[in-house]
XYZ file of C-alpha atoms in Angstrom:
343
model
C 17.726 -17.679 9.576
C 18.887 -14.871 7.288
C 21.124 -12.259 8.890
C 19.891 -8.651 8.829
C 21.536 -6.347 6.277
C 24.917 -5.094 7.417
C 25.726 -8.100 9.604
C 28.970 -9.941 8.911
C 27.531 -13.181 10.271
C 24.259 -14.459 11.670
C 23.943 -12.994 15.171
C 26.945 -14.576 16.963
C 27.399 -14.662 20.708
C 29.250 -11.825 22.453
C 32.444 -13.123 24.162
C 35.255 -10.794 25.075
C 38.283 -12.631 26.297
C 38.685 -16.023 24.603
C 40.658 -17.516 27.469
C 38.560 -16.420 30.440
C 36.574 -18.967 32.497
C 33.224 -19.792 30.881
C 31.124 -17.710 33.296
C 32.945 -14.550 32.246
C 32.782 -15.126 28.527
C 29.695 -12.964 28.082
C 31.465 -9.764 29.201
C 31.121 -7.200 26.403
C 34.297 -6.369 24.495
C 35.866 -2.962 24.941
C 34.621 -1.689 21.602
C 35.882 1.855 22.176
C 39.450 0.620 22.438
C 38.911 -1.965 19.701
C 37.663 0.700 17.347
C 40.775 2.734 18.076
C 43.003 -0.266 17.486
C 44.346 -0.259 21.058
C 45.230 -3.211 23.264
C 44.572 -3.565 27.013
C 47.556 -1.307 27.727
C 46.463 1.452 25.374
C 49.043 0.506 22.730
C 48.315 -0.078 19.019
C 47.225 -3.631 18.297
C 50.079 -5.535 16.639
C 48.833 -8.006 14.025
C 52.311 -9.049 12.910
C 53.252 -10.041 16.439
C 49.945 -11.905 16.638
C 50.882 -13.859 13.504
C 54.231 -14.896 14.944
C 52.572 -16.009 18.174
C 49.658 -17.778 16.488
C 51.849 -19.958 14.271
C 54.433 -20.497 17.046
C 57.217 -19.394 14.754
C 60.749 -19.207 16.082
C 64.195 -19.103 14.534
C 65.968 -22.432 14.549
C 69.480 -22.457 13.061
C 71.748 -20.944 10.432
C 73.971 -22.803 7.959
C 76.573 -21.445 5.499
C 76.484 -23.004 2.013
C 79.360 -22.928 -0.491
C 78.838 -26.094 -2.604
C 80.978 -27.133 -5.539
C 79.378 -26.847 -8.988
C 77.165 -28.274 -10.228
C 74.762 -28.596 -7.298
C 71.073 -28.737 -6.432
C 69.894 -28.631 -2.813
C 66.342 -29.310 -1.659
C 64.590 -27.647 1.286
C 61.225 -28.964 2.445
C 58.481 -28.324 4.984
C 60.261 -25.674 7.030
C 60.261 -21.875 6.982
C 63.461 -20.823 5.236
C 65.573 -17.712 4.757
C 68.372 -17.386 2.181
C 70.847 -14.494 2.234
C 72.932 -14.536 -0.959
C 76.516 -13.476 -0.275
C 78.187 -14.296 -3.583
C 77.450 -15.659 -7.049
C 74.176 -16.329 -8.831
C 71.657 -19.024 -7.939
C 68.435 -20.457 -9.323
C 65.417 -20.857 -7.029
C 62.487 -23.093 -7.960
C 59.377 -23.755 -5.863
C 58.224 -27.379 -6.115
C 55.305 -27.675 -8.512
C 56.074 -24.332 -10.186
C 57.971 -24.240 -13.480
C 59.091 -20.647 -12.937
C 62.745 -20.186 -11.963
C 63.868 -17.121 -9.992
C 67.433 -15.928 -10.531
C 68.930 -14.517 -7.358
C 72.342 -13.014 -6.781
C 74.584 -11.244 -4.294
C 72.693 -9.024 -1.878
C 69.302 -10.660 -2.449
C 67.334 -11.887 0.552
C 64.754 -14.641 0.057
C 62.105 -15.686 2.570
C 59.807 -18.706 2.217
C 57.477 -17.967 5.162
C 55.112 -20.937 4.734
C 57.821 -23.554 4.412
C 57.011 -24.410 0.788
C 59.370 -27.115 -0.558
C 61.921 -25.611 -2.938
C 65.279 -26.165 -4.565
C 68.400 -23.992 -4.796
C 70.764 -24.837 -7.653
C 73.683 -23.534 -9.678
C 72.467 -20.886 -12.123
C 74.508 -22.570 -14.882
C 75.948 -20.662 -17.810
C 74.350 -17.385 -16.746
C 76.479 -17.462 -13.611
C 79.657 -17.259 -15.686
C 81.441 -13.927 -15.991
C 81.075 -11.984 -19.225
C 84.261 -11.794 -21.306
C 85.519 -8.242 -21.941
C 85.350 -7.036 -25.540
C 88.638 -7.840 -27.297
C 89.943 -10.032 -24.458
C 90.911 -13.638 -24.821
C 88.545 -16.151 -23.257
C 91.223 -17.380 -20.860
C 91.693 -13.779 -19.618
C 88.129 -13.585 -18.311
C 87.887 -13.414 -14.532
C 86.768 -16.623 -12.910
C 83.146 -16.417 -11.718
C 82.692 -16.161 -7.974
C 81.504 -19.485 -6.513
C 77.991 -19.270 -5.073
C 77.870 -18.705 -1.341
C 74.890 -18.012 0.895
C 73.513 -18.253 4.413
C 70.410 -20.334 5.063
C 68.327 -19.867 8.187
C 65.402 -22.075 9.155
C 62.322 -21.450 11.268
C 60.207 -23.816 13.301
C 56.498 -23.320 12.538
C 54.274 -24.931 15.153
C 51.160 -25.324 13.020
C 51.297 -23.651 9.589
C 47.767 -24.816 8.708
C 46.187 -23.244 11.779
C 46.480 -19.626 10.689
C 44.987 -17.947 7.649
C 47.476 -15.139 8.275
C 50.451 -17.333 7.409
C 48.644 -19.220 4.649
C 47.809 -15.957 2.884
C 51.449 -14.916 2.566
C 53.131 -15.623 -0.780
C 55.211 -18.765 -1.180
C 58.370 -16.705 -1.644
C 59.322 -13.100 -0.880
C 62.462 -11.744 -2.570
C 64.084 -8.450 -1.622
C 66.442 -7.539 -4.441
C 69.723 -6.113 -3.263
C 68.301 -5.661 0.252
C 69.133 -1.963 0.295
C 67.387 1.187 1.452
C 66.604 2.770 4.827
C 63.881 0.237 5.661
C 66.343 -2.639 5.275
C 69.443 -1.263 6.972
C 68.814 -3.598 9.879
C 69.197 -6.637 7.612
C 72.905 -5.983 7.132
C 73.365 -5.543 10.876
C 71.521 -8.811 11.493
C 73.606 -10.602 8.848
C 76.835 -9.485 10.513
C 75.540 -10.617 13.885
C 74.686 -14.036 12.435
C 78.170 -14.365 10.949
C 79.752 -13.424 14.255
C 77.748 -16.037 16.173
C 78.618 -18.664 13.544
C 82.324 -17.859 13.451
C 82.778 -17.293 17.184
C 80.144 -19.397 18.940
C 79.868 -19.007 22.683
C 77.440 -19.687 25.506
C 73.988 -18.566 24.377
C 74.830 -18.533 20.658
C 71.943 -20.853 19.772
C 69.436 -18.478 21.387
C 71.126 -15.462 19.804
C 70.842 -17.023 16.335
C 67.179 -17.893 16.912
C 66.324 -14.342 17.992
C 68.222 -12.760 15.103
C 66.358 -14.976 12.630
C 63.069 -13.859 14.185
C 64.086 -10.217 13.700
C 65.008 -10.815 10.057
C 61.653 -12.528 9.426
C 59.840 -9.457 10.784
C 61.994 -7.014 8.812
C 61.368 -8.835 5.544
C 57.594 -8.991 6.057
C 57.469 -5.281 6.896
C 59.499 -4.339 3.832
C 57.449 -6.593 1.550
C 54.059 -5.397 2.800
C 54.994 -1.730 2.412
C 56.370 -2.228 -1.113
C 54.538 -0.910 -4.148
C 54.320 -4.351 -5.754
C 52.832 -6.184 -2.750
C 49.556 -7.954 -3.509
C 46.512 -7.218 -1.316
C 47.085 -8.962 2.000
C 46.207 -8.768 5.693
C 49.582 -7.189 6.514
C 49.162 -4.507 3.853
C 45.750 -3.880 5.405
C 47.247 -3.678 8.887
C 49.682 -1.015 7.670
C 46.825 1.023 6.180
C 45.970 3.813 8.681
C 42.221 3.270 8.259
C 41.718 -0.416 7.444
C 44.250 -1.295 10.128
C 41.744 -0.029 12.716
C 39.090 -2.466 11.468
C 41.505 -5.407 11.443
C 42.591 -4.615 14.991
C 38.986 -4.469 16.147
C 38.177 -7.824 14.507
C 41.228 -9.519 16.006
C 40.574 -8.124 19.477
C 36.965 -9.342 19.544
C 36.394 -11.964 16.819
C 33.209 -13.219 18.464
C 31.546 -9.802 18.527
C 28.493 -9.267 16.311
C 30.401 -7.099 13.849
C 28.446 -5.097 11.286
C 29.949 -3.453 8.241
C 28.618 -0.078 9.372
C 30.219 -0.450 12.793
C 33.651 -1.212 11.325
C 33.249 1.574 8.764
C 32.552 4.088 11.554
C 35.690 2.936 13.382
C 37.641 3.789 10.223
C 35.799 7.095 9.646
C 34.579 5.829 6.262
C 31.192 5.326 4.652
C 29.967 1.736 4.374
C 30.627 1.528 0.631
C 34.042 3.244 0.842
C 35.081 0.974 3.697
C 34.022 -2.227 1.900
C 35.863 -1.220 -1.287
C 39.019 -0.128 0.555
C 39.021 -3.298 2.674
C 38.979 -5.547 -0.409
C 41.615 -3.405 -2.145
C 44.002 -3.626 0.812
C 43.263 -7.072 2.267
C 42.155 -8.926 -0.852
C 38.905 -10.316 0.554
C 35.606 -8.940 1.925
C 35.281 -8.156 5.661
C 32.902 -11.096 6.244
C 35.357 -13.583 4.724
C 38.234 -12.184 6.732
C 36.172 -12.315 9.935
C 35.299 -15.970 9.298
C 38.983 -16.855 8.956
C 39.899 -14.999 12.150
C 37.132 -16.777 14.065
C 38.338 -20.213 12.958
C 41.926 -19.278 13.840
C 40.728 -18.310 17.309
C 38.867 -21.619 17.533
C 42.026 -23.630 16.788
C 43.821 -21.807 19.615
C 41.030 -22.687 22.044
C 40.831 -26.292 20.872
C 44.572 -26.723 21.276
C 45.197 -24.723 24.464
C 42.062 -25.165 26.578
C 39.652 -27.907 27.649
C 36.536 -25.887 26.870
C 33.752 -27.961 25.267
C 33.268 -27.492 21.539
C 29.885 -25.905 22.203
C 31.426 -23.099 24.273
C 34.233 -22.587 21.786
C 31.629 -22.182 19.052
C 29.903 -19.476 21.110
C 33.198 -17.764 21.945
C 34.148 -17.285 18.316
C 30.762 -16.052 17.186
C 28.655 -19.044 16.068
C 25.025 -19.390 17.113
C 25.164 -23.184 17.081
C 27.711 -25.955 17.510
C 26.479 -27.551 14.286
C 27.143 -24.412 12.217
C 30.594 -24.094 13.778
C 31.429 -27.748 13.102
C 30.388 -27.422 9.452
C 32.542 -24.336 8.935
C 35.496 -25.897 10.762
C 35.306 -29.142 8.788
C 34.997 -27.242 5.513
C 38.270 -25.465 6.241
C 40.325 -28.131 8.000
C 38.789 -31.299 6.607
C 37.902 -32.733 10.006
C 35.405 -31.919 12.796
C 36.726 -29.768 15.682
C 36.646 -32.555 18.309
C 38.685 -34.872 16.101
C 41.060 -32.038 15.170
C 41.689 -31.463 18.889
C 42.438 -35.156 19.480
C 44.747 -35.341 16.473
C 46.735 -32.221 17.328
C 47.195 -33.313 20.943
C 48.255 -36.809 19.908
C 50.748 -35.285 17.497
C 52.377 -33.215 20.234
C 52.167 -35.746 23.039
């Protein structure tokens, strides 16, 4: 059946709270609050916090590196943070021929855990000889030294929010008012590493979480950030639509309804949404619905049929097709596999 004009999907069911008992799933969502971007406590909806919860991200550990030259160190399948303290390094993402040169003060985040390699920058890391000075008078180059923090990511494939982030985010020099907290966090990390005490492991994990958030905020608000959900969330108008979608993904959202929530015309809203988020509202909604479905499959025992209704599908078959297209396996099998993996 073809959806009427303005619909983002073909007449989905109307659940409100994805984790309520089945008999309560038909309660209508609080669209007034959703349109205002407010949560159940009247506070602005926080999409970044939702990302961190949805991917079960948490800081793991911090290691200081000061290898002898030449060196090349691989990092794979784990969220990684590098804080360059001295020297110049070369960063290469596996499968990408481009090499990033990073140096003192740079902060590098690989939020998706893409495999990469950090190596000696080679000749370019050597100090430049002063004009008229003998070569042996040149100051010795500072040996590379950096801190590396790692993050545990529960299920990086289960969230389009994480998957849509770039493979690597580099903050050059890590300076400016928005990044003052990074230096404070770095000093705290050094203190916990140099003077470990009871609770240091938890302290390090929490500090790494804070740094992750600070870097994403700074990146998303930068002038060179590509269109992305976080840039959209920071937009005072489009952020309202994203909050509404995330609060009630199974609602029968129409473009006009979301546009009204943002105080925009339908055409202005659609154009602004793509410019900020990088994809049309209907595509974004579909991703959010499947993310919500993975949470329900993993964390509840609801039948697949009810999960399909909860996230806005009119039939279990349509839901299964969409789920398999994205994850490569039907929802029931995905649930069995993910539970076996964590058992």
